[in-house]
Short mmCIF file of C-alpha atoms in Angstrom, two decimals:
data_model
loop_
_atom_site.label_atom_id
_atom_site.label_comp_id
_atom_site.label_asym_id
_atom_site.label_seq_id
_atom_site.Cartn_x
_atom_site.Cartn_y
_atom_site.Cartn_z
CA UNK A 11 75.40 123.64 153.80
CA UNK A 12 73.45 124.78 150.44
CA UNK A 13 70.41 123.12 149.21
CA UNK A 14 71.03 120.28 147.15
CA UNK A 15 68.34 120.30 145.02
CA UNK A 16 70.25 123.89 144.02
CA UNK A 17 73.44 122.81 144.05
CA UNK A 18 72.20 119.65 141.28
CA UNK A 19 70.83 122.60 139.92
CA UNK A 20 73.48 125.06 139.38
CA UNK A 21 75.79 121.63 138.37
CA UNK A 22 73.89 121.27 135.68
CA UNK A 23 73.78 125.30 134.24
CA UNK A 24 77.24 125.03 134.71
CA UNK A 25 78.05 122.09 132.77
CA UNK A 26 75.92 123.14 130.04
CA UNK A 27 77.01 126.66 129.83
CA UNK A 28 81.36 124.82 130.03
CA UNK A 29 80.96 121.76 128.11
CA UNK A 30 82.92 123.35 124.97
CA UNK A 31 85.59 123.69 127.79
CA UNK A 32 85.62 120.39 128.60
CA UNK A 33 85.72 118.92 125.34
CA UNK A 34 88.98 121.05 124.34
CA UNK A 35 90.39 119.44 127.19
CA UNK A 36 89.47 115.98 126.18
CA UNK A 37 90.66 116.99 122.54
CA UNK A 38 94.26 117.92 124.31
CA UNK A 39 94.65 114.63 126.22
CA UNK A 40 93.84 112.74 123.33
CA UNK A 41 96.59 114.56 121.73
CA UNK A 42 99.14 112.24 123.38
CA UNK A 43 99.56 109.36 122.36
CA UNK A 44 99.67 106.79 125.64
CA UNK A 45 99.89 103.32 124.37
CA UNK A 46 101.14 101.58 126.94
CA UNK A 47 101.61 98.25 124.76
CA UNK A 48 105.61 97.05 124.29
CA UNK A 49 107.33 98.70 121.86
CA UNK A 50 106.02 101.81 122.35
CA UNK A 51 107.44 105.15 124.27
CA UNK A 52 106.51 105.13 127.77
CA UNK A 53 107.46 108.34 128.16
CA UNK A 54 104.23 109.30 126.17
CA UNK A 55 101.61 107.57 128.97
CA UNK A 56 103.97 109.25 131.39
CA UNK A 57 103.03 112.16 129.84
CA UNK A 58 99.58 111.58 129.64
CA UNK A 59 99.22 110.77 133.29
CA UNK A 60 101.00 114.54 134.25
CA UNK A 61 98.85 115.91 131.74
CA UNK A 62 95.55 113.88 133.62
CA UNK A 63 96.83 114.72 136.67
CA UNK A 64 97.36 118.39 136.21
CA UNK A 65 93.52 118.53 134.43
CA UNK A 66 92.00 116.73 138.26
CA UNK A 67 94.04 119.73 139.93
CA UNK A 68 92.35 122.36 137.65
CA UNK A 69 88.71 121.58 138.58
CA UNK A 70 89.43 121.46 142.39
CA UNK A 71 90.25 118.07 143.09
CA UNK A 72 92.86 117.42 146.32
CA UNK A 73 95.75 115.28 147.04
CA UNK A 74 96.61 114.30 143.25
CA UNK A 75 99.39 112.15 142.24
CA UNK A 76 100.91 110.29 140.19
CA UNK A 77 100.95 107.28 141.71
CA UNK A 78 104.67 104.83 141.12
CA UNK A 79 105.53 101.42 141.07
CA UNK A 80 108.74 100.15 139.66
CA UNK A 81 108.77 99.41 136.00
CA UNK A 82 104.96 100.14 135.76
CA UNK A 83 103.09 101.86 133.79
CA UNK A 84 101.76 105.57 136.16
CA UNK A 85 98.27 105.39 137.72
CA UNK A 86 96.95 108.83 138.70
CA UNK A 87 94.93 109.45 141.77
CA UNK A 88 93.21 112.26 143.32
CA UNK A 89 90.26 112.99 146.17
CA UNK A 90 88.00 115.25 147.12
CA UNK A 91 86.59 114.23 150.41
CA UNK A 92 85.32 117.52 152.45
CA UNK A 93 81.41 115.43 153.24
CA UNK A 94 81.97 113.80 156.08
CA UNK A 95 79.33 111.10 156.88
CA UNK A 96 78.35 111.12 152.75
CA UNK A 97 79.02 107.92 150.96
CA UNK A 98 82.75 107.62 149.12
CA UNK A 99 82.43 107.17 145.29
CA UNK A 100 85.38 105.14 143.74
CA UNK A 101 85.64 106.52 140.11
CA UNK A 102 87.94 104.29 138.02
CA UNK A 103 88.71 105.08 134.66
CA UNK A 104 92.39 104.47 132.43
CA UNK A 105 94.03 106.76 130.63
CA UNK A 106 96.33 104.58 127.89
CA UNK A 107 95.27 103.67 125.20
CA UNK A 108 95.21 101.02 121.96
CA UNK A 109 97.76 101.59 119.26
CA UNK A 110 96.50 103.24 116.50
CA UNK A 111 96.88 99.90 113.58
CA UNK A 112 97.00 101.23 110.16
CA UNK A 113 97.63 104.43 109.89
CA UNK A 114 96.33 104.39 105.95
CA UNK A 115 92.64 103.13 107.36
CA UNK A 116 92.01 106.60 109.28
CA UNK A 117 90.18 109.14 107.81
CA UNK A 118 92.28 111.45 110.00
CA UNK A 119 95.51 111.24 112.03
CA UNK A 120 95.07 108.73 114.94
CA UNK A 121 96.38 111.55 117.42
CA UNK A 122 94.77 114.60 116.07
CA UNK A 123 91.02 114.65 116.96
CA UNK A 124 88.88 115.97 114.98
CA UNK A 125 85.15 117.24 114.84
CA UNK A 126 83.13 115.25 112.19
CA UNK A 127 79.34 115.42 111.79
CA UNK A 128 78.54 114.89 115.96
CA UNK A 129 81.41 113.21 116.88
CA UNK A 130 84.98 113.62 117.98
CA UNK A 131 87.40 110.74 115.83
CA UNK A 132 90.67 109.83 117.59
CA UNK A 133 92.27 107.32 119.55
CA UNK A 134 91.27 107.05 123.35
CA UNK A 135 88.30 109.61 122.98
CA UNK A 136 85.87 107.10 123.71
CA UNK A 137 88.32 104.41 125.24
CA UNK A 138 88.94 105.75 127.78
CA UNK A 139 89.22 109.38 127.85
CA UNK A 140 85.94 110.50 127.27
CA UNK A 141 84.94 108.34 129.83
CA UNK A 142 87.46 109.74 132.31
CA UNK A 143 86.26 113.29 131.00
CA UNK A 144 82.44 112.18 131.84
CA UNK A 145 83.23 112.21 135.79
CA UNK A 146 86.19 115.42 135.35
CA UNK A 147 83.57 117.28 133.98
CA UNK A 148 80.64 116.45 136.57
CA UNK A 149 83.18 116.95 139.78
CA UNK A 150 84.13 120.12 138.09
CA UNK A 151 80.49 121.53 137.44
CA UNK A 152 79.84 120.95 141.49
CA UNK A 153 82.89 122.39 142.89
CA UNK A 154 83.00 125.27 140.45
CA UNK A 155 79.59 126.31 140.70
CA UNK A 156 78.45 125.77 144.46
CA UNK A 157 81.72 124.98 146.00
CA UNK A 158 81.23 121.03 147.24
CA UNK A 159 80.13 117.65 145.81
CA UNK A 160 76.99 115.98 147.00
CA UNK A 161 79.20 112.99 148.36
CA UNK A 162 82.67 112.03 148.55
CA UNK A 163 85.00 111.16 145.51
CA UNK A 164 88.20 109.27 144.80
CA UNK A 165 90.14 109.48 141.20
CA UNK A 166 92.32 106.37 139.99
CA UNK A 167 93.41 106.55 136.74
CA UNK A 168 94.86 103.82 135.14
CA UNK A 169 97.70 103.44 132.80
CA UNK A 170 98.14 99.82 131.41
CA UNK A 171 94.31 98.98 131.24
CA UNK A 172 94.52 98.11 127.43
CA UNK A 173 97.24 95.61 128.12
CA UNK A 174 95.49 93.49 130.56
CA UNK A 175 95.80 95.29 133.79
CA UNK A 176 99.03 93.15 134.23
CA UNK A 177 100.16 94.96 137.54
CA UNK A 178 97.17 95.46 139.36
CA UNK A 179 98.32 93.06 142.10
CA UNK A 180 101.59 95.26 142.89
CA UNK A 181 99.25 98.41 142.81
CA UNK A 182 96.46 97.06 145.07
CA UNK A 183 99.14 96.04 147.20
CA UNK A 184 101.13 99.27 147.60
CA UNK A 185 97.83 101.79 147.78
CA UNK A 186 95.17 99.83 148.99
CA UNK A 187 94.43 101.91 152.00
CA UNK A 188 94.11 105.14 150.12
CA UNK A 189 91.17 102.91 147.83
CA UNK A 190 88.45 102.52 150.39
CA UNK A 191 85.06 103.68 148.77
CA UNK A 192 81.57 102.41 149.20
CA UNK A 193 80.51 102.37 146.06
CA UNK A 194 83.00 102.03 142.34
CA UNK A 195 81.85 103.81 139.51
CA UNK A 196 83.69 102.77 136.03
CA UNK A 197 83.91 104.80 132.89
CA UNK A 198 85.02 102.39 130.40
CA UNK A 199 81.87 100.43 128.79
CA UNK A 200 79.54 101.04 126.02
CA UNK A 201 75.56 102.36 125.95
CA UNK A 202 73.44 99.92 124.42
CA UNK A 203 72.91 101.95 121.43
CA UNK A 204 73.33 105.58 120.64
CA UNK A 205 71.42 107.83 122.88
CA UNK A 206 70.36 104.95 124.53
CA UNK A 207 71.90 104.28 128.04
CA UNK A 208 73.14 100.99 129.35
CA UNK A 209 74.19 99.72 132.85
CA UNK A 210 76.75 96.89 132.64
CA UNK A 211 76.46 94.04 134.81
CA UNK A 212 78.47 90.71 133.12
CA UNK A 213 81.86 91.16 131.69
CA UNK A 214 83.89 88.40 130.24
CA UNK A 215 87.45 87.46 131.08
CA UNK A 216 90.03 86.53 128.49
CA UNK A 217 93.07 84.32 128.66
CA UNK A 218 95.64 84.95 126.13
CA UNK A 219 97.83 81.77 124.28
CA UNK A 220 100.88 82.20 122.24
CA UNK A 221 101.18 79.08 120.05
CA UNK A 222 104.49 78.60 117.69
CA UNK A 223 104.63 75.99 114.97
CA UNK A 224 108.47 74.63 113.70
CA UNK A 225 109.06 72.96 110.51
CA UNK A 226 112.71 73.58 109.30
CA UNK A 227 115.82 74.95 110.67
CA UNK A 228 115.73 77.29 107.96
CA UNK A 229 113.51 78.75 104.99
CA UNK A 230 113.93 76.70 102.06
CA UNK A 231 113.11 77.16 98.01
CA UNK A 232 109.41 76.36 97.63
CA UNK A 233 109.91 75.13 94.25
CA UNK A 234 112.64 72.66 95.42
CA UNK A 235 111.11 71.53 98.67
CA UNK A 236 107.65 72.48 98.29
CA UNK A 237 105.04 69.13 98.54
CA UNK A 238 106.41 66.79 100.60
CA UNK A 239 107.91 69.29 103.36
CA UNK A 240 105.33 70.68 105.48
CA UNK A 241 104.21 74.27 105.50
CA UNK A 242 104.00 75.90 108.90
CA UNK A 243 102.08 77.84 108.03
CA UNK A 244 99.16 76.01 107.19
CA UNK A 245 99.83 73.73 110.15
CA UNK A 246 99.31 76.14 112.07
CA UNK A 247 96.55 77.32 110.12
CA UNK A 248 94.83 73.47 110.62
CA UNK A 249 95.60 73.67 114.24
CA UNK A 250 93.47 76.40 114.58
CA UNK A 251 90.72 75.93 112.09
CA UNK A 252 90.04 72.47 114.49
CA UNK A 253 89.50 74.58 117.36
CA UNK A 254 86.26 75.46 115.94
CA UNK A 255 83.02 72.56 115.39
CA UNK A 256 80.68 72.89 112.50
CA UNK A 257 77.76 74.26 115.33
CA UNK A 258 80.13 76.99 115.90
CA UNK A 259 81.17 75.85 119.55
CA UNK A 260 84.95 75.44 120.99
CA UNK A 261 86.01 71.94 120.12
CA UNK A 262 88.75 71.69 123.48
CA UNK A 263 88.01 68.73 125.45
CA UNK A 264 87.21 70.06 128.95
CA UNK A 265 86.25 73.62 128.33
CA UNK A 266 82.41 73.79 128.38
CA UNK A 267 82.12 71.49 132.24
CA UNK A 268 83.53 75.20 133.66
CA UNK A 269 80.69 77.18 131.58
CA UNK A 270 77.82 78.34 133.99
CA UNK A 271 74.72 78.08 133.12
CA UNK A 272 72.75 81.12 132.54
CA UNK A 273 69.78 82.35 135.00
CA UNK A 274 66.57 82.41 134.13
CA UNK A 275 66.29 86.20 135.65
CA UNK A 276 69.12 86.99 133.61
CA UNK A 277 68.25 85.42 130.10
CA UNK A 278 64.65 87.35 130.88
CA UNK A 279 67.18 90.70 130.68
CA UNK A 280 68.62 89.53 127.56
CA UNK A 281 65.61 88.52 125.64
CA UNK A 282 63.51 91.50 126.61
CA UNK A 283 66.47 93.56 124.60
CA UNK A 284 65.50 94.71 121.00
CA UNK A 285 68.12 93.28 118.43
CA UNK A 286 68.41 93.83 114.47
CA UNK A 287 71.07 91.93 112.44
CA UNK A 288 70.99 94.22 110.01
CA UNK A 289 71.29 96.98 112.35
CA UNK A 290 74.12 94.67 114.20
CA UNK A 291 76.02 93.84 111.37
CA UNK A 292 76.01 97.39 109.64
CA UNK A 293 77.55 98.53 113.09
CA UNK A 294 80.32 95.91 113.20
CA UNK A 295 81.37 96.86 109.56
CA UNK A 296 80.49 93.40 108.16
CA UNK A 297 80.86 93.48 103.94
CA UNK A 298 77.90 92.88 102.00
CA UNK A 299 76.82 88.68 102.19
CA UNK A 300 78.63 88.23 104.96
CA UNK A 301 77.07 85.92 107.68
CA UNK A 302 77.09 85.40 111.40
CA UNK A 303 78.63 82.70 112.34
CA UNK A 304 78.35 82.18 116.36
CA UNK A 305 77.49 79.49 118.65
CA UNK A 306 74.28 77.31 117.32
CA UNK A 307 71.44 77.34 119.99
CA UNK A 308 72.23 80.77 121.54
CA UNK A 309 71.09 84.18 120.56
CA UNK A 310 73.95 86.96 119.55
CA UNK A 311 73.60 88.69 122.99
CA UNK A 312 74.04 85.53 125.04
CA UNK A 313 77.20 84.74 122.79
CA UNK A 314 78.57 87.69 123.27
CA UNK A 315 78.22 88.03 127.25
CA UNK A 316 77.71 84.22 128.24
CA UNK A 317 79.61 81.97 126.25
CA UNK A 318 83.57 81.51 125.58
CA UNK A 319 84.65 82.46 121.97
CA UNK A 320 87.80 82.34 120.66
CA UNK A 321 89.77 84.68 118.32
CA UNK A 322 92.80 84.92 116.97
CA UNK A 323 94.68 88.24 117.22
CA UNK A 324 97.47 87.96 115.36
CA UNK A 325 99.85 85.68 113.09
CA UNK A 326 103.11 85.71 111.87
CA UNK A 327 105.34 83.83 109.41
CA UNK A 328 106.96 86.37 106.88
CA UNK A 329 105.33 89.51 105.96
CA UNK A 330 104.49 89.89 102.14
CA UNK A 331 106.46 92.50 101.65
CA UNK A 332 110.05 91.33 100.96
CA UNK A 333 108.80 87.91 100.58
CA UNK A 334 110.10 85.11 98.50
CA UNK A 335 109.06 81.62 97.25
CA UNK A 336 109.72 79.92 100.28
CA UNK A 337 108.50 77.88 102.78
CA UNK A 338 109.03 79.71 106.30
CA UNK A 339 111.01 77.65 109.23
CA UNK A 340 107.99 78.78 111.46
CA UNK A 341 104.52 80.25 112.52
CA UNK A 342 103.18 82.00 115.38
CA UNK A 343 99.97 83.09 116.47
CA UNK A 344 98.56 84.75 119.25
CA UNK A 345 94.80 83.84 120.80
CA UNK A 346 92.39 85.40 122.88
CA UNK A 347 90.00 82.98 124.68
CA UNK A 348 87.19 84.83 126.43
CA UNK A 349 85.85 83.34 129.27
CA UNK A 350 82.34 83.52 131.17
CA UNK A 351 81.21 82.68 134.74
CA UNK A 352 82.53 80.13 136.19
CA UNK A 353 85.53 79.42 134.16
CA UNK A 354 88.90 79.96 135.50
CA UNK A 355 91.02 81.34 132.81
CA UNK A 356 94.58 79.43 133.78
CA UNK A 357 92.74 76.49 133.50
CA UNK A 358 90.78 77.35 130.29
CA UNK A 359 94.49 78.74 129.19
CA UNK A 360 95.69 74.68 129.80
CA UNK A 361 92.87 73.01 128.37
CA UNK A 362 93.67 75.25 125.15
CA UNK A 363 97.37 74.63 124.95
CA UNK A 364 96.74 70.73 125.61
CA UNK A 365 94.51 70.34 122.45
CA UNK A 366 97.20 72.41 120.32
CA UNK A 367 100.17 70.53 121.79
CA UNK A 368 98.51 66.80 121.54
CA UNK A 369 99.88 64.83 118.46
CA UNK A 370 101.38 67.35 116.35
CA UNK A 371 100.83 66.84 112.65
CA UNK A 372 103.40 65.31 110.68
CA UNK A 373 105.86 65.24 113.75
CA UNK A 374 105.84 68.94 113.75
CA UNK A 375 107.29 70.86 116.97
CA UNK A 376 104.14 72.65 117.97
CA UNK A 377 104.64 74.92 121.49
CA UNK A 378 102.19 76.99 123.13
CA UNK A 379 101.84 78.92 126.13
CA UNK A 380 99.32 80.99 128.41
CA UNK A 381 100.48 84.55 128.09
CA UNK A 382 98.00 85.75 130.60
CA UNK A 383 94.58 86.04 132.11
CA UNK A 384 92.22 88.71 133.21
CA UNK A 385 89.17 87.61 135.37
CA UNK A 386 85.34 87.44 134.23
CA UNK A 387 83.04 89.56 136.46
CA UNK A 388 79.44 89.55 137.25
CA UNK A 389 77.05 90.98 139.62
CA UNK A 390 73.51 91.38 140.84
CA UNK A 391 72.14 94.02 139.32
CA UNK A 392 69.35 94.58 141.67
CA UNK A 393 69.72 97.20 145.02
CA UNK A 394 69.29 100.45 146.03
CA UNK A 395 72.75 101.53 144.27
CA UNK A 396 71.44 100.30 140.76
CA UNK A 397 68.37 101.85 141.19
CA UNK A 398 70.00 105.02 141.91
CA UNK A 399 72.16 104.17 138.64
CA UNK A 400 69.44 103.89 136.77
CA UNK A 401 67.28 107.05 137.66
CA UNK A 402 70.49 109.23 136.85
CA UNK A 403 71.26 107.49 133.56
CA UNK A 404 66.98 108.26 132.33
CA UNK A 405 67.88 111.92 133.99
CA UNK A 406 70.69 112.27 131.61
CA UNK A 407 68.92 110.58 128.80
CA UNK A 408 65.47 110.85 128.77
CA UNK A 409 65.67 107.06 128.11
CA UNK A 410 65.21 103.78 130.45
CA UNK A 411 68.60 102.29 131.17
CA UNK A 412 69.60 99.14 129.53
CA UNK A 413 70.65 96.16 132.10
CA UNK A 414 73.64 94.64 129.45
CA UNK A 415 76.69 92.54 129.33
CA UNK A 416 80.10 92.95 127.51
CA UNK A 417 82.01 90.66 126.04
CA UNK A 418 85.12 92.53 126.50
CA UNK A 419 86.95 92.48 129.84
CA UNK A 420 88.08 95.17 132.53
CA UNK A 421 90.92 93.57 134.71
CA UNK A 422 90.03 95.99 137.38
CA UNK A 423 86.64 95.43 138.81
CA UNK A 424 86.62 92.10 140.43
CA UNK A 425 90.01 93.05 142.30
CA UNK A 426 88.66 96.04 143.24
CA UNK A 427 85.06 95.15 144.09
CA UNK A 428 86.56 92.27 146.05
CA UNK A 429 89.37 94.96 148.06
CA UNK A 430 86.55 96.76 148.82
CA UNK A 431 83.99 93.87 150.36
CA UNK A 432 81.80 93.73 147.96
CA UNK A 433 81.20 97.28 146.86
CA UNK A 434 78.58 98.02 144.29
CA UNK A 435 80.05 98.37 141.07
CA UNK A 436 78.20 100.47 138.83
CA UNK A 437 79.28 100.55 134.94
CA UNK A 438 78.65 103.20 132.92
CA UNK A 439 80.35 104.40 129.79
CA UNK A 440 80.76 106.66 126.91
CA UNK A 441 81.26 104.21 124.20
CA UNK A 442 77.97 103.52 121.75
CA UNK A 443 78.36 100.60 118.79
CA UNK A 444 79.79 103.21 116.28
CA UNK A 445 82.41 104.17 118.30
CA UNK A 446 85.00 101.74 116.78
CA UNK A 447 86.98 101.56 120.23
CA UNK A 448 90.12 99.59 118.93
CA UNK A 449 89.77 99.70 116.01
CA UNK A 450 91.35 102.81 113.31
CA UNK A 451 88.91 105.65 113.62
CA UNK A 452 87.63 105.42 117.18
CA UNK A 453 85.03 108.05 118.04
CA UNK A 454 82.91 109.37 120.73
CA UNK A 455 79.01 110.58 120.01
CA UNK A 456 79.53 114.15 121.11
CA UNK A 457 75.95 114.37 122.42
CA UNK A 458 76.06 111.34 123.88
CA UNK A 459 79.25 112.78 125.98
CA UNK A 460 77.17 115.89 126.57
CA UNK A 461 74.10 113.13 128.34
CA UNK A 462 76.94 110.83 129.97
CA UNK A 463 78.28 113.96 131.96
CA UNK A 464 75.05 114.93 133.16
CA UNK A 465 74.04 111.40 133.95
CA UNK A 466 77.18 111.60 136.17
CA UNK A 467 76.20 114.79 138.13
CA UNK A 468 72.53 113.37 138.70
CA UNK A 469 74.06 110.05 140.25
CA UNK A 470 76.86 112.10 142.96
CA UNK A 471 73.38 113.48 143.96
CA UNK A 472 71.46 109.84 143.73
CA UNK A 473 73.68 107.90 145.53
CA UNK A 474 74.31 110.43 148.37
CA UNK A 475 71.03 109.77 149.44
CA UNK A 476 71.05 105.70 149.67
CA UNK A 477 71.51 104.29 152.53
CA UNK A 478 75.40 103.30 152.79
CA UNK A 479 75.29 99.22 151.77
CA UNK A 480 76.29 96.70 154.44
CA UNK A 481 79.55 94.83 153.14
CA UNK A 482 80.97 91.60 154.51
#
């Protein structure tokens, strides 16, 4: 068996002497355009998960397929698992992606990356390709430079991660004996700042509630009806604008005695992080005299990884175009809730549609429903395996690793981390602030790609040298 110190070594050299290679092929799968939302072709993230599939079977990795289940969107899995005794690294990443919004906002075609000033603009190459490509490209340097990994890996590759993981349940339960791993790795998070590296331990859940507000059987003539008939519209509008109190807190009776309290180890984490609101709110592509407005009593980081929020993600009556002087029959809307430890998102889902449903204005029909939920996750970011983390994030670097939360959610982990008995989960992305993952021009930092990649072949080599963790 070769040295490996020199097989870390020659990883590296090869990486660095390949990465062009590897970023045409990130380039090519971000060609296709996998949105795996309704409406669009799922023939496309079928597509993308061949196209994945056939990339794992390039660099050496064994036992790849495309794995099925019945009107599902394809995950793709694939092993390499030739150390026995070594530790079994779980690397999860997804390869569909957001729809692209408005087209007219891009500075170039969502589906045609492109090279501008360090960084590579397109849909899915941060979210989530490049972060699948961080690991493809690290498993690739190993095998095709010494011939072996350092440790045992397993591929999945998801394909309905950006709508809410909605299948998991049927997945886990048709494949869960090829999953067993002793440690997960994820892809799809963010770096606390450019060239700054970040290890992820807090995400957020989110519950999702359709609400629909009925006024008329039909439109009628604004100018005839218009005063004493209510507007939908801004019912609905009200009904939402009273979710909110004037301290910036969730007015929805119930929905705070659910909220854990943070720990004192953990708001030590939080507060030792550097923050700049002008930094912050450059980033998030806030206009000029434009304010924060969060929670009262709570700084932006605990807001964004402790507390619930609520936002609404889209609303329909009529769209201006073609429209009339009318008052619309109805209104819709569509709300995420985000939810924090210990909050159970059905319930949180309830508590919401209770306060929209209670005494409709004006006799109103006001309906609303919970149109899904995806866990909150945390851990304890302490251990040999975060250790390990951490010393192959500053090798990739050059910079101390971040300990962070996310406000977003990943459906996957807790299912998976649970399946598993409590396997360290270990989350470690491409994405920096700038990256505008969702959002029209997504990017990825190409350097920061470059240190991501090696990060990854430092930590096969890391954690094949801890001590395999006891699990209940």
């Amino acid at each position: 068996m070769a040295d490996t110190n020199s097989n870390l070594a020659a990883a590296l050299k090869h990486l660095d002497k390949n990465f062009d290679d590897f970023k045409r092929t990130l380039i090519e799968l971000s060609r296709i355009p996998s949105i795996s939302a309704e409406g669009f072709p799922a023939e496309e993230v079928r597509r993308s998960a061949e196209a994945m599939a056939g990339v794992l079977r390039s660099i050496g990795i064994e036992n790849v397929q495309v794995l099925e289940i019945p009107g599902v969107h394809p995950y793709v899995y694939g092993d390499w698992l030739r150390r026995p005794g070594a530790p079994t690294i779980l690397l999860y990443g997804h390869h569909d992606v957001q729809p692209a919004g408005r087209p007219e906002k891009w500075k170039s075609p969502a589906f045609e990356p492109v090279e501008r000033g360090g960084r590579l603009y397109g849909r899915g190459t941060a979210d989530d390709k490049g972060g699948c490509m961080a690991h493809i490209a690290a498993v690739a340097s190993y095998l095709q430079s010494g011939g072996e990994l350092p440790c045992n890996v397993k591929f999945v590759i998801e394909g309905e991660e950006e709508i809410g993981s909605e299948n998991l349940g049927k997945f886990l339960a048709k494949y869960k004996s090829m999953l067993a791993a002793d440690y997960i790795v994820l892809s799809d998070t963010s770096n606390f700042d450019t060239g700054i590296p970040a290890l992820t331990y807090q995400l957020r859940g989110i519950c999702q509630v359709d609400v629909e507000v009925e006024v008329l059987d039909h439109p009628v003539h604004s100018g005839m009806w218009g005063g004493p008939v209510p507007d939908p519209v801004q019912v609905l509008s009200a009904l939402i604008a009273d979710l909110r109190r004037k301290d910036g807190s969730l007015d929805i009776p119930g929905l705070y005695k659910d909220v854990a309290k943070t720990g004192k180890k953990q708001l030590q984490r939080i507060r030792k992080l550097p923050f700049d609101e002008k930094k912050f709110k450059k980033e998030g592509g806030l206009l000029k005299g434009v304010k924060l407005w969060g929670e009262k009593g709570y700084s932006v980081y605990e807001q964004l990884w402790t507390r619930p929020s609520l936002t609404v993600i889209a609303m329909e009556s009529h769209p201006i175009q073609g429209s009339s002087n009318q008052i619309v029959d109805s209104a819709r809307a569509r709300l995420s809730l985000r939810t924090v430890p210990d909050m159970d998102g059905a319930k949180a889902g309830a508590q919401l549609v209770k306060k929209l449903t209670k005494n409709p204005p004006h006799g109103v029909k006001v309906t609303a429903k919970v149109n899904g939920t995806t866990p909150w996750w945390t851990t304890d970011p302490d251990g040999p395996a975060f250790d390990a983390a951490r010393r192959a994030l500053k090798a990739g670097f050059g910079k101390e690793t971040a300990m962070i939360g996310a406000g977003g959610s990943i459906g996957f982990v807790q299912p998976f981390a649970d399946l598993l008995g409590g396997a360290p989960c270990l989350l470690m992305g491409v994405e920096d602030p700038l990256c505008n993952a969702h959002s029209e021009n997504e990017s990825l930092h190409l350097g920061d790609l470059m240190k991501c990649m090696k990060s990854a072949v430092h930590l096969y080599d890391e954690l094949s040298r801890v001590p395999l963790p006891r699990r209940r």
